[in-house]
CSV table of C-alpha atoms in Angstrom, one decimal:
chain,number,residue,atom,x,y,z
A,17,UNK,CA,-24.4,80.9,-13.3
A,18,UNK,CA,-23.1,82.7,-16.5
A,19,UNK,CA,-25.7,84.2,-18.7
A,20,UNK,CA,-25.5,83.3,-22.4
A,21,UNK,CA,-27.3,85.7,-24.8
A,22,UNK,CA,-28.2,84.7,-28.3
A,23,UNK,CA,-28.5,87.8,-30.4
A,24,UNK,CA,-30.3,87.8,-33.8
A,25,UNK,CA,-30.0,90.9,-35.9
A,26,UNK,CA,-32.7,91.2,-38.6
A,27,UNK,CA,-33.2,93.5,-41.4
A,28,UNK,CA,-35.5,96.4,-41.1
A,29,UNK,CA,-39.0,95.8,-42.3
A,30,UNK,CA,-39.8,97.1,-45.8
A,31,UNK,CA,-41.9,99.9,-44.3
A,32,UNK,CA,-39.1,100.9,-41.9
A,33,UNK,CA,-36.6,101.0,-44.8
A,34,UNK,CA,-39.0,103.0,-46.9
A,35,UNK,CA,-39.7,105.5,-44.1
A,36,UNK,CA,-35.9,106.0,-43.6
A,37,UNK,CA,-35.3,106.5,-47.2
A,38,UNK,CA,-38.2,109.0,-47.6
A,39,UNK,CA,-37.0,110.9,-44.6
A,40,UNK,CA,-33.5,111.0,-46.0
A,41,UNK,CA,-34.7,112.1,-49.4
A,42,UNK,CA,-36.9,114.8,-48.0
A,43,UNK,CA,-34.1,116.2,-45.9
A,44,UNK,CA,-32.0,116.7,-49.1
A,45,UNK,CA,-34.4,118.9,-51.0
A,46,UNK,CA,-32.4,122.0,-50.1
A,47,UNK,CA,-29.2,120.3,-51.3
A,48,UNK,CA,-30.9,119.4,-54.6
A,49,UNK,CA,-31.8,123.0,-55.2
A,50,UNK,CA,-28.2,124.0,-54.4
A,51,UNK,CA,-26.8,121.4,-56.7
A,52,UNK,CA,-29.1,122.6,-59.5
A,53,UNK,CA,-27.8,126.1,-59.2
A,54,UNK,CA,-24.3,124.9,-59.4
A,55,UNK,CA,-25.0,123.2,-62.7
A,56,UNK,CA,-26.7,126.3,-64.2
A,57,UNK,CA,-24.3,128.6,-66.1
A,58,UNK,CA,-25.3,132.2,-65.7
A,59,UNK,CA,-24.7,133.3,-69.3
A,60,UNK,CA,-25.7,130.1,-71.2
A,61,UNK,CA,-29.5,129.5,-70.6
A,62,UNK,CA,-29.7,126.9,-73.4
A,63,UNK,CA,-26.4,125.1,-72.8
A,64,UNK,CA,-26.0,121.4,-72.3
A,65,UNK,CA,-25.0,122.1,-68.7
A,66,UNK,CA,-28.4,123.7,-68.1
A,67,UNK,CA,-30.2,120.7,-69.5
A,68,UNK,CA,-28.1,118.4,-67.5
A,69,UNK,CA,-28.9,120.2,-64.3
A,70,UNK,CA,-32.7,120.0,-65.1
A,71,UNK,CA,-32.4,116.3,-65.7
A,72,UNK,CA,-30.5,115.7,-62.5
A,73,UNK,CA,-33.1,117.6,-60.5
A,74,UNK,CA,-35.9,115.7,-62.3
A,75,UNK,CA,-34.2,112.4,-61.6
A,76,UNK,CA,-34.1,113.2,-57.9
A,77,UNK,CA,-37.7,114.3,-57.8
A,78,UNK,CA,-38.7,111.0,-59.5
A,79,UNK,CA,-36.8,109.0,-56.9
A,80,UNK,CA,-38.7,110.8,-54.2
A,81,UNK,CA,-42.0,110.2,-56.0
A,82,UNK,CA,-41.2,106.6,-56.4
A,83,UNK,CA,-40.4,106.2,-52.7
A,84,UNK,CA,-43.6,107.9,-51.7
A,85,UNK,CA,-45.6,105.6,-54.0
A,86,UNK,CA,-43.9,102.6,-52.4
A,87,UNK,CA,-44.7,103.9,-48.9
A,88,UNK,CA,-48.3,104.4,-49.9
A,89,UNK,CA,-48.5,100.8,-51.1
A,90,UNK,CA,-47.1,99.7,-47.8
A,91,UNK,CA,-49.7,101.6,-45.7
A,92,UNK,CA,-52.4,99.1,-44.9
A,93,UNK,CA,-53.8,101.0,-41.9
A,94,UNK,CA,-57.3,101.5,-43.3
A,95,UNK,CA,-57.6,97.9,-44.2
A,96,UNK,CA,-56.3,96.8,-40.8
A,97,UNK,CA,-58.8,99.1,-39.0
A,98,UNK,CA,-61.7,97.7,-41.0
A,99,UNK,CA,-60.7,94.1,-40.3
A,100,UNK,CA,-60.3,94.7,-36.6
A,101,UNK,CA,-63.8,96.3,-36.4
A,102,UNK,CA,-65.3,93.4,-38.4
A,103,UNK,CA,-63.8,90.9,-35.9
A,104,UNK,CA,-65.2,92.9,-33.0
A,105,UNK,CA,-68.6,93.0,-34.7
A,106,UNK,CA,-68.6,89.2,-34.8
A,107,UNK,CA,-68.0,88.6,-38.5
A,108,UNK,CA,-66.6,85.1,-39.1
A,109,UNK,CA,-63.1,84.6,-40.2
A,110,UNK,CA,-64.3,82.8,-43.4
A,111,UNK,CA,-66.4,85.9,-44.3
A,112,UNK,CA,-63.5,88.3,-43.6
A,113,UNK,CA,-61.0,86.2,-45.6
A,114,UNK,CA,-63.4,86.1,-48.6
A,115,UNK,CA,-62.2,89.6,-49.4
A,116,UNK,CA,-58.6,88.5,-49.9
A,117,UNK,CA,-58.8,88.2,-53.7
A,118,UNK,CA,-60.3,91.6,-54.2
A,119,UNK,CA,-57.1,93.6,-53.8
A,120,UNK,CA,-53.4,93.2,-54.3
A,121,UNK,CA,-51.6,94.6,-51.3
A,122,UNK,CA,-47.9,95.1,-50.9
A,123,UNK,CA,-45.4,93.5,-48.5
A,124,UNK,CA,-48.0,91.5,-46.6
A,125,UNK,CA,-50.7,89.1,-47.5
A,126,UNK,CA,-54.3,89.8,-46.6
A,127,UNK,CA,-54.2,86.7,-44.4
A,128,UNK,CA,-51.3,88.3,-42.4
A,129,UNK,CA,-53.4,91.5,-41.9
A,130,UNK,CA,-56.2,89.3,-40.5
A,131,UNK,CA,-53.9,87.4,-38.2
A,132,UNK,CA,-52.4,90.6,-36.9
A,133,UNK,CA,-55.9,92.1,-36.3
A,134,UNK,CA,-56.9,89.0,-34.3
A,135,UNK,CA,-53.8,89.4,-32.1
A,136,UNK,CA,-54.2,93.1,-31.7
A,137,UNK,CA,-57.9,92.7,-30.7
A,138,UNK,CA,-56.9,90.0,-28.3
A,139,UNK,CA,-54.3,92.2,-26.6
A,140,UNK,CA,-57.0,94.5,-25.4
A,141,UNK,CA,-58.2,92.0,-22.8
A,142,UNK,CA,-54.8,92.3,-21.0
A,143,UNK,CA,-52.9,95.1,-19.2
A,144,UNK,CA,-49.7,96.1,-20.9
A,145,UNK,CA,-46.9,98.3,-19.4
A,146,UNK,CA,-46.4,101.5,-21.4
A,147,UNK,CA,-42.7,101.8,-20.4
A,148,UNK,CA,-39.8,99.6,-19.4
A,149,UNK,CA,-39.6,101.8,-16.3
A,150,UNK,CA,-42.1,99.5,-14.6
A,151,UNK,CA,-39.3,97.1,-13.9
A,152,UNK,CA,-38.1,99.4,-11.1
A,153,UNK,CA,-41.4,98.7,-9.3
A,154,UNK,CA,-41.4,94.9,-9.7
A,155,UNK,CA,-40.3,92.8,-6.8
A,156,UNK,CA,-38.5,89.5,-7.2
A,157,UNK,CA,-36.9,90.1,-10.6
A,158,UNK,CA,-33.7,88.6,-9.2
A,159,UNK,CA,-35.3,85.2,-9.7
A,160,UNK,CA,-33.7,85.5,-13.2
A,161,UNK,CA,-30.0,85.7,-13.0
A,162,UNK,CA,-30.0,88.2,-15.9
A,163,UNK,CA,-31.9,90.8,-13.9
A,164,UNK,CA,-29.2,92.2,-11.7
A,165,UNK,CA,-29.2,95.8,-10.5
A,166,UNK,CA,-26.9,97.0,-13.3
A,167,UNK,CA,-29.0,95.4,-16.0
A,168,UNK,CA,-32.3,96.8,-14.6
A,169,UNK,CA,-30.7,100.3,-14.5
A,170,UNK,CA,-29.6,100.0,-18.1
A,171,UNK,CA,-33.0,98.7,-19.3
A,172,UNK,CA,-34.9,101.4,-17.5
A,173,UNK,CA,-32.7,104.1,-18.9
A,174,UNK,CA,-34.5,103.4,-22.2
A,175,UNK,CA,-37.4,105.8,-22.7
A,176,UNK,CA,-40.7,104.3,-23.9
A,177,UNK,CA,-41.6,100.7,-24.8
A,178,UNK,CA,-38.7,98.4,-24.7
A,179,UNK,CA,-39.6,96.3,-27.7
A,180,UNK,CA,-39.9,99.3,-30.0
A,181,UNK,CA,-36.6,100.8,-29.0
A,182,UNK,CA,-34.7,97.5,-29.5
A,183,UNK,CA,-36.9,95.9,-32.2
A,184,UNK,CA,-34.1,94.8,-34.3
A,185,UNK,CA,-32.7,92.4,-31.6
A,186,UNK,CA,-33.9,89.2,-30.0
A,187,UNK,CA,-32.1,87.1,-27.6
A,188,UNK,CA,-32.9,84.2,-25.2
A,189,UNK,CA,-32.4,84.7,-21.4
A,190,UNK,CA,-31.9,81.2,-19.9
A,191,UNK,CA,-33.9,80.2,-16.8
A,192,UNK,CA,-31.8,79.5,-13.7
A,193,UNK,CA,-30.8,76.0,-12.9
A,194,UNK,CA,-31.2,76.6,-9.2
A,195,UNK,CA,-34.3,78.8,-8.5
A,196,UNK,CA,-34.0,81.5,-5.8
A,197,UNK,CA,-37.2,80.6,-3.8
A,198,UNK,CA,-37.0,83.9,-1.8
A,199,UNK,CA,-37.2,85.9,-5.0
A,200,UNK,CA,-39.8,83.6,-6.4
A,201,UNK,CA,-42.1,84.3,-3.5
A,202,UNK,CA,-41.4,88.0,-3.7
A,203,UNK,CA,-42.9,88.0,-7.2
A,204,UNK,CA,-46.3,87.2,-5.6
A,205,UNK,CA,-46.0,90.6,-3.7
A,206,UNK,CA,-46.6,92.6,-6.9
A,207,UNK,CA,-50.2,93.0,-6.1
A,208,UNK,CA,-51.2,95.8,-8.6
A,209,UNK,CA,-48.9,94.7,-11.4
A,210,UNK,CA,-49.0,90.9,-11.0
A,211,UNK,CA,-50.6,90.4,-14.5
A,212,UNK,CA,-49.2,93.5,-16.2
A,213,UNK,CA,-47.2,92.5,-19.3
A,214,UNK,CA,-44.1,94.1,-20.7
A,215,UNK,CA,-43.2,93.5,-24.3
A,216,UNK,CA,-39.5,92.8,-24.6
A,217,UNK,CA,-36.9,91.8,-27.3
A,218,UNK,CA,-35.8,88.9,-25.2
A,219,UNK,CA,-37.4,85.6,-24.4
A,220,UNK,CA,-37.6,84.1,-20.9
A,221,UNK,CA,-39.0,80.6,-21.4
A,222,UNK,CA,-41.5,80.5,-24.3
A,223,UNK,CA,-42.6,84.1,-24.4
A,224,UNK,CA,-41.3,87.6,-25.2
A,225,UNK,CA,-43.8,89.0,-22.7
A,226,UNK,CA,-42.8,89.2,-19.1
A,227,UNK,CA,-44.8,89.9,-16.0
A,228,UNK,CA,-44.5,88.9,-12.3
A,229,UNK,CA,-47.1,86.2,-13.0
A,230,UNK,CA,-45.1,84.8,-16.0
A,231,UNK,CA,-41.8,84.9,-14.2
A,232,UNK,CA,-43.4,83.1,-11.3
A,233,UNK,CA,-44.9,80.3,-13.5
A,234,UNK,CA,-41.8,79.6,-15.6
A,235,UNK,CA,-39.9,78.9,-12.3
A,236,UNK,CA,-42.7,77.3,-10.4
A,237,UNK,CA,-41.3,73.8,-10.9
A,238,UNK,CA,-39.0,74.6,-8.0
A,239,UNK,CA,-42.0,74.4,-5.7
A,240,UNK,CA,-43.7,71.2,-4.5
A,241,UNK,CA,-47.3,70.8,-5.6
A,242,UNK,CA,-48.5,71.8,-2.1
A,243,UNK,CA,-46.3,74.8,-2.0
A,244,UNK,CA,-47.5,75.8,-5.5
A,245,UNK,CA,-51.2,75.4,-4.6
A,246,UNK,CA,-50.7,77.5,-1.4
A,247,UNK,CA,-48.7,80.2,-3.3
A,248,UNK,CA,-51.3,80.7,-6.0
A,249,UNK,CA,-54.4,80.5,-3.7
A,250,UNK,CA,-54.6,84.3,-3.3
A,251,UNK,CA,-53.6,85.3,-6.8
A,252,UNK,CA,-55.5,85.6,-10.1
A,253,UNK,CA,-54.2,84.5,-13.4
A,254,UNK,CA,-55.0,85.0,-17.1
A,255,UNK,CA,-55.1,82.9,-20.2
A,256,UNK,CA,-51.7,84.4,-21.1
A,257,UNK,CA,-50.3,83.0,-17.9
A,258,UNK,CA,-51.8,79.5,-18.4
A,259,UNK,CA,-50.5,79.5,-22.1
A,260,UNK,CA,-47.0,80.2,-20.9
A,261,UNK,CA,-47.3,77.6,-18.2
A,262,UNK,CA,-48.4,75.1,-20.8
A,263,UNK,CA,-45.5,76.0,-23.1
A,264,UNK,CA,-43.1,75.7,-20.2
A,265,UNK,CA,-44.0,72.1,-19.6
A,266,UNK,CA,-45.3,72.7,-16.1
A,267,UNK,CA,-46.6,69.4,-14.8
A,268,UNK,CA,-50.3,68.6,-15.3
A,269,UNK,CA,-51.0,68.6,-11.6
A,270,UNK,CA,-49.7,72.1,-11.4
A,271,UNK,CA,-51.6,73.1,-14.5
A,272,UNK,CA,-54.8,71.7,-13.1
A,273,UNK,CA,-54.4,73.7,-10.0
A,274,UNK,CA,-53.7,76.8,-12.1
A,275,UNK,CA,-56.7,76.4,-14.3
A,276,UNK,CA,-58.9,75.9,-11.2
A,277,UNK,CA,-57.5,79.2,-9.9
A,278,UNK,CA,-58.3,81.1,-13.1
A,279,UNK,CA,-61.8,82.6,-13.3
A,280,UNK,CA,-61.8,83.6,-17.0
A,281,UNK,CA,-60.6,80.8,-19.3
A,282,UNK,CA,-62.1,82.3,-22.5
A,283,UNK,CA,-60.1,84.6,-24.7
A,284,UNK,CA,-57.1,84.4,-27.0
A,285,UNK,CA,-53.6,84.2,-25.4
A,286,UNK,CA,-51.1,86.5,-27.0
A,287,UNK,CA,-48.0,85.6,-25.1
A,288,UNK,CA,-46.4,83.8,-28.1
A,289,UNK,CA,-47.7,86.2,-30.7
A,290,UNK,CA,-44.6,88.4,-31.0
A,291,UNK,CA,-42.1,85.6,-31.7
A,292,UNK,CA,-41.2,86.4,-35.3
A,293,UNK,CA,-39.0,83.2,-35.5
A,294,UNK,CA,-41.6,80.7,-34.4
A,295,UNK,CA,-44.9,82.6,-34.8
A,296,UNK,CA,-48.2,80.8,-34.3
A,297,UNK,CA,-51.8,81.7,-33.8
A,298,UNK,CA,-53.9,80.4,-30.9
A,299,UNK,CA,-57.6,81.4,-30.6
A,300,UNK,CA,-57.9,79.8,-27.2
A,301,UNK,CA,-56.2,77.8,-24.5
A,302,UNK,CA,-57.2,74.4,-26.0
A,303,UNK,CA,-55.2,75.4,-29.2
A,304,UNK,CA,-52.1,75.8,-27.0
A,305,UNK,CA,-52.8,72.4,-25.4
A,306,UNK,CA,-53.0,70.9,-28.9
A,307,UNK,CA,-49.6,72.4,-29.8
A,308,UNK,CA,-48.2,70.7,-26.7
A,309,UNK,CA,-50.0,67.4,-27.4
A,310,UNK,CA,-51.4,67.5,-23.9
A,311,UNK,CA,-54.6,65.4,-24.0
A,312,UNK,CA,-55.3,65.4,-20.2
A,313,UNK,CA,-55.4,69.2,-20.3
A,314,UNK,CA,-57.5,69.2,-23.5
A,315,UNK,CA,-60.0,67.0,-21.6
A,316,UNK,CA,-60.0,69.3,-18.6
A,317,UNK,CA,-60.5,72.4,-20.7
A,318,UNK,CA,-63.3,70.6,-22.6
A,319,UNK,CA,-65.1,70.1,-19.2
A,320,UNK,CA,-64.8,73.9,-18.8
A,321,UNK,CA,-66.3,74.5,-22.2
A,322,UNK,CA,-63.1,75.3,-24.0
A,323,UNK,CA,-62.7,73.3,-27.3
A,324,UNK,CA,-59.9,73.6,-29.8
A,325,UNK,CA,-60.5,75.7,-32.9
A,326,UNK,CA,-62.5,74.1,-35.7
A,327,UNK,CA,-63.0,76.4,-38.6
A,328,UNK,CA,-63.1,74.5,-41.9
A,329,UNK,CA,-61.8,76.6,-44.8
A,330,UNK,CA,-59.7,78.6,-42.4
A,331,UNK,CA,-57.8,76.4,-39.9
A,332,UNK,CA,-58.5,73.7,-37.3
A,333,UNK,CA,-56.8,72.1,-34.3
A,334,UNK,CA,-55.6,69.3,-36.5
A,335,UNK,CA,-53.7,72.0,-38.5
A,336,UNK,CA,-52.2,73.2,-35.3
A,337,UNK,CA,-51.0,69.7,-34.4
A,338,UNK,CA,-49.5,69.3,-37.8
A,339,UNK,CA,-47.5,72.6,-37.5
A,340,UNK,CA,-46.1,71.3,-34.2
A,341,UNK,CA,-45.1,67.9,-35.6
A,342,UNK,CA,-42.4,69.4,-37.7
A,343,UNK,CA,-38.9,68.0,-37.2
A,344,UNK,CA,-35.6,69.7,-37.9
A,345,UNK,CA,-36.4,69.6,-41.6
A,346,UNK,CA,-38.6,72.4,-42.8
A,347,UNK,CA,-41.4,70.2,-44.0
A,348,UNK,CA,-40.9,66.8,-42.6
A,349,UNK,CA,-42.5,65.3,-39.6
A,350,UNK,CA,-40.5,64.4,-36.5
A,351,UNK,CA,-40.7,60.8,-35.2
A,352,UNK,CA,-44.0,60.3,-33.5
A,353,UNK,CA,-44.1,59.8,-29.7
A,354,UNK,CA,-47.0,58.4,-27.7
A,355,UNK,CA,-48.3,61.9,-26.9
A,356,UNK,CA,-48.4,62.8,-30.6
A,357,UNK,CA,-50.4,59.7,-31.5
A,358,UNK,CA,-52.8,60.2,-28.5
A,359,UNK,CA,-53.5,63.8,-29.6
A,360,UNK,CA,-54.1,62.9,-33.2
A,361,UNK,CA,-56.5,60.1,-32.2
A,362,UNK,CA,-58.3,62.5,-29.8
A,363,UNK,CA,-58.8,65.0,-32.5
A,364,UNK,CA,-59.8,62.4,-35.1
A,365,UNK,CA,-62.4,61.0,-32.7
A,366,UNK,CA,-63.7,64.6,-32.1
A,367,UNK,CA,-64.2,64.9,-35.9
A,368,UNK,CA,-61.4,67.3,-36.6
A,369,UNK,CA,-60.1,67.5,-40.2
A,370,UNK,CA,-56.9,68.9,-41.7
A,371,UNK,CA,-56.3,71.1,-44.7
A,372,UNK,CA,-54.4,69.5,-47.5
A,373,UNK,CA,-54.5,67.0,-50.4
A,374,UNK,CA,-53.1,63.7,-51.6
A,375,UNK,CA,-50.7,65.0,-54.3
A,376,UNK,CA,-49.5,61.5,-55.4
A,377,UNK,CA,-51.4,58.3,-55.1
A,378,UNK,CA,-49.7,55.3,-56.9
A,379,UNK,CA,-49.1,51.8,-55.5
A,380,UNK,CA,-45.4,52.6,-54.7
A,381,UNK,CA,-45.6,56.3,-54.0
A,382,UNK,CA,-48.2,58.1,-52.0
A,383,UNK,CA,-47.7,61.6,-50.8
A,384,UNK,CA,-49.8,63.9,-48.6
A,385,UNK,CA,-49.3,67.6,-48.5
A,386,UNK,CA,-50.8,69.1,-45.4
A,387,UNK,CA,-51.2,72.9,-45.3
A,388,UNK,CA,-53.7,75.5,-44.2
A,389,UNK,CA,-53.5,78.6,-46.4
A,390,UNK,CA,-54.3,80.7,-43.4
A,391,UNK,CA,-52.1,79.2,-40.6
A,392,UNK,CA,-48.5,80.4,-40.7
A,393,UNK,CA,-45.8,77.7,-41.4
A,394,UNK,CA,-48.2,74.8,-41.7
A,395,UNK,CA,-46.7,73.0,-44.7
A,396,UNK,CA,-45.9,69.3,-44.0
A,397,UNK,CA,-45.3,66.3,-46.3
A,398,UNK,CA,-45.8,62.7,-45.3
A,399,UNK,CA,-45.8,59.7,-47.6
A,400,UNK,CA,-44.2,56.4,-48.6
A,401,UNK,CA,-40.9,58.1,-49.3
A,402,UNK,CA,-41.0,60.9,-46.8
A,403,UNK,CA,-41.7,60.4,-43.1
A,404,UNK,CA,-43.0,56.9,-43.8
A,405,UNK,CA,-43.2,55.9,-40.1
A,406,UNK,CA,-45.8,58.7,-39.5
A,407,UNK,CA,-47.7,58.1,-42.8
A,408,UNK,CA,-50.0,55.5,-41.2
A,409,UNK,CA,-51.2,58.1,-38.7
A,410,UNK,CA,-52.1,60.6,-41.5
A,411,UNK,CA,-53.4,58.5,-44.4
A,412,UNK,CA,-56.9,58.2,-42.8
A,413,UNK,CA,-57.2,61.9,-42.1
A,414,UNK,CA,-60.2,63.6,-43.5
A,415,UNK,CA,-58.9,66.4,-45.6
A,416,UNK,CA,-60.2,69.9,-46.4
A,417,UNK,CA,-59.0,71.3,-49.8
A,418,UNK,CA,-57.8,74.8,-49.4
A,419,UNK,CA,-59.6,75.9,-52.6
A,420,UNK,CA,-63.0,75.3,-50.8
A,421,UNK,CA,-62.6,78.7,-49.1
A,422,UNK,CA,-65.3,81.1,-50.4
A,423,UNK,CA,-63.9,84.0,-52.4
A,424,UNK,CA,-65.9,87.1,-53.3
A,425,UNK,CA,-66.0,88.2,-56.9
A,426,UNK,CA,-66.8,91.8,-56.4
A,427,UNK,CA,-66.8,94.4,-53.7
A,428,UNK,CA,-69.9,95.2,-51.6
A,429,UNK,CA,-70.9,98.0,-49.3
A,430,UNK,CA,-69.0,96.7,-46.3
A,431,UNK,CA,-66.4,98.7,-44.4
A,432,UNK,CA,-63.7,96.2,-45.6
A,433,UNK,CA,-64.7,96.8,-49.2
A,434,UNK,CA,-64.5,100.6,-48.7
A,435,UNK,CA,-61.1,100.3,-47.1
A,436,UNK,CA,-59.9,98.2,-50.0
A,437,UNK,CA,-61.1,100.8,-52.5
A,438,UNK,CA,-59.5,103.6,-50.5
A,439,UNK,CA,-56.2,101.7,-50.5
A,440,UNK,CA,-56.3,101.2,-54.3
A,441,UNK,CA,-57.0,105.0,-54.7
A,442,UNK,CA,-54.2,105.8,-52.3
A,443,UNK,CA,-51.8,103.8,-54.4
A,444,UNK,CA,-53.0,105.3,-57.7
A,445,UNK,CA,-52.7,108.8,-56.5
A,446,UNK,CA,-49.1,108.2,-55.2
A,447,UNK,CA,-48.2,106.6,-58.6
A,448,UNK,CA,-49.0,109.8,-60.6
A,449,UNK,CA,-46.0,110.8,-62.6
A,450,UNK,CA,-45.0,114.5,-62.8
A,451,UNK,CA,-44.2,116.1,-66.2
A,452,UNK,CA,-40.6,116.4,-65.1
A,453,UNK,CA,-40.4,112.6,-64.5
A,454,UNK,CA,-41.7,111.9,-68.0
A,455,UNK,CA,-38.6,113.6,-69.4
A,456,UNK,CA,-36.3,111.0,-67.8
A,457,UNK,CA,-35.3,108.0,-69.9
C-alpha cells in the first residue's frame, strides 16, 4: 500500500537558536577586528572615522554579550538536576512545586522543568538504543510497509540517535491494512532487544518510540486471541508496551492477557512523552487507562494495586479524563459517549476531584473552568452556553482551586534552593555590561 508521510517542520527551540547565534557571533571575532582596522585611518587618530570604528566594534561586542546573557538565562541544567534528585529522594510533587514562585526562569516554566524531570527519571527504568544502527539487527521490521530495505539503509546511515539528528521533523507512518503475519512473528525472535526502545521523529501508532515489542503490539489485532496468548507466552513486556497497547485500542481480552504476562506493572510509561503536539503526563498505567476511558482495565489494574494518580494541588485522574474529553475546539468538550460517562462516574465514586472553579453562577448562565495548573493542556470550559450536553456530568464535580497549592515565601537550605540561587547568580554575571557597551546609545 502507498505510504503517506505527514511532515511537520517546527522552529528551533529558543536555546537552539541562541546557541546557533552565539556560535556564529564567536566565529566572526576575527572579522570584527579586521573591520575595525579598516575603519581606523593611520594618520588621523582623533578623527570621526576612528570613533565610528570604535562604536561599531563596541556594538558587536554588546551583541555578543547580550546573546551570552540570553543563553545563560536559558540554561536550567542545575535546577533540572536538583529536581531530578529530589524526585529520586522521594520528595512529593507538591513540595517540589512549592519552589516555583521563588525564581523567574526563562523560556520554560518551573512546572515544565518538573514534568521533564519526571519523564527523564522514568526513562531510566527502560533500555534505550544509543544508535539508529540497531535497526539492522532487528528482525521483522517489514511488518511496517515503510521499513523496506532502502529506507532501513537510509536511516542507519545517520550517525547517532535518530531523534536528535532529525529533531525538527515529525511524521506519521501508517499501520498496514493487511498485516504480514510472518513478519509479525519474526518480531518475537528479537530476544535480546525485544524491549529495547529507539526514539524516532516519526510515529507508528500512538508513540514515537519503536521496539520489536511495540511493533508487535500495534499490529497484534491481526492475531486471534488464542494466537496472541500463545505468541506472548514466552515474552516479557514493560509498562511502556502496555501503555502503547492501551493507546492502540487493543481489545480488552488481549490487554488482560498482556497484563497477566507482565511481571512489573509499577512505573511511569514514557512511550507518549516525546509527542510535542499532544504531550501528556502519565505517572502509571492506570492514568493511561483513564485517558482511554477504559473502566474494565482500570478495575483490573486496581486488583493489581495500580490506582490512578490522586495528588490534590498538583493533578488527579479526573484532570487526565478532562484533558482527554476535549473535542476539536481548543477548550470545549466533545459529545460524551457511554465510556466517558462510565469513567467519570467511576472516578467520582472513588473520590477523585478536579482542579477548577465555577467562574459564573447565575440562573441563566453557569460556567465551569476546569484546569490543573500543572497538567499540560488541561483547560476545558463547560456550562449552560458551552457544551451544555456535558454540563450535567460536571456540575456535581468536587473542585480543587489551583490557588490552594502551597507556595514557599523564601529559600531554604535544600538542593533546589541552592540551584535556584546559582541560576540567579549565573544570569546576573552574564548581564554585566562592559565599559565599551555603556558608550553605545
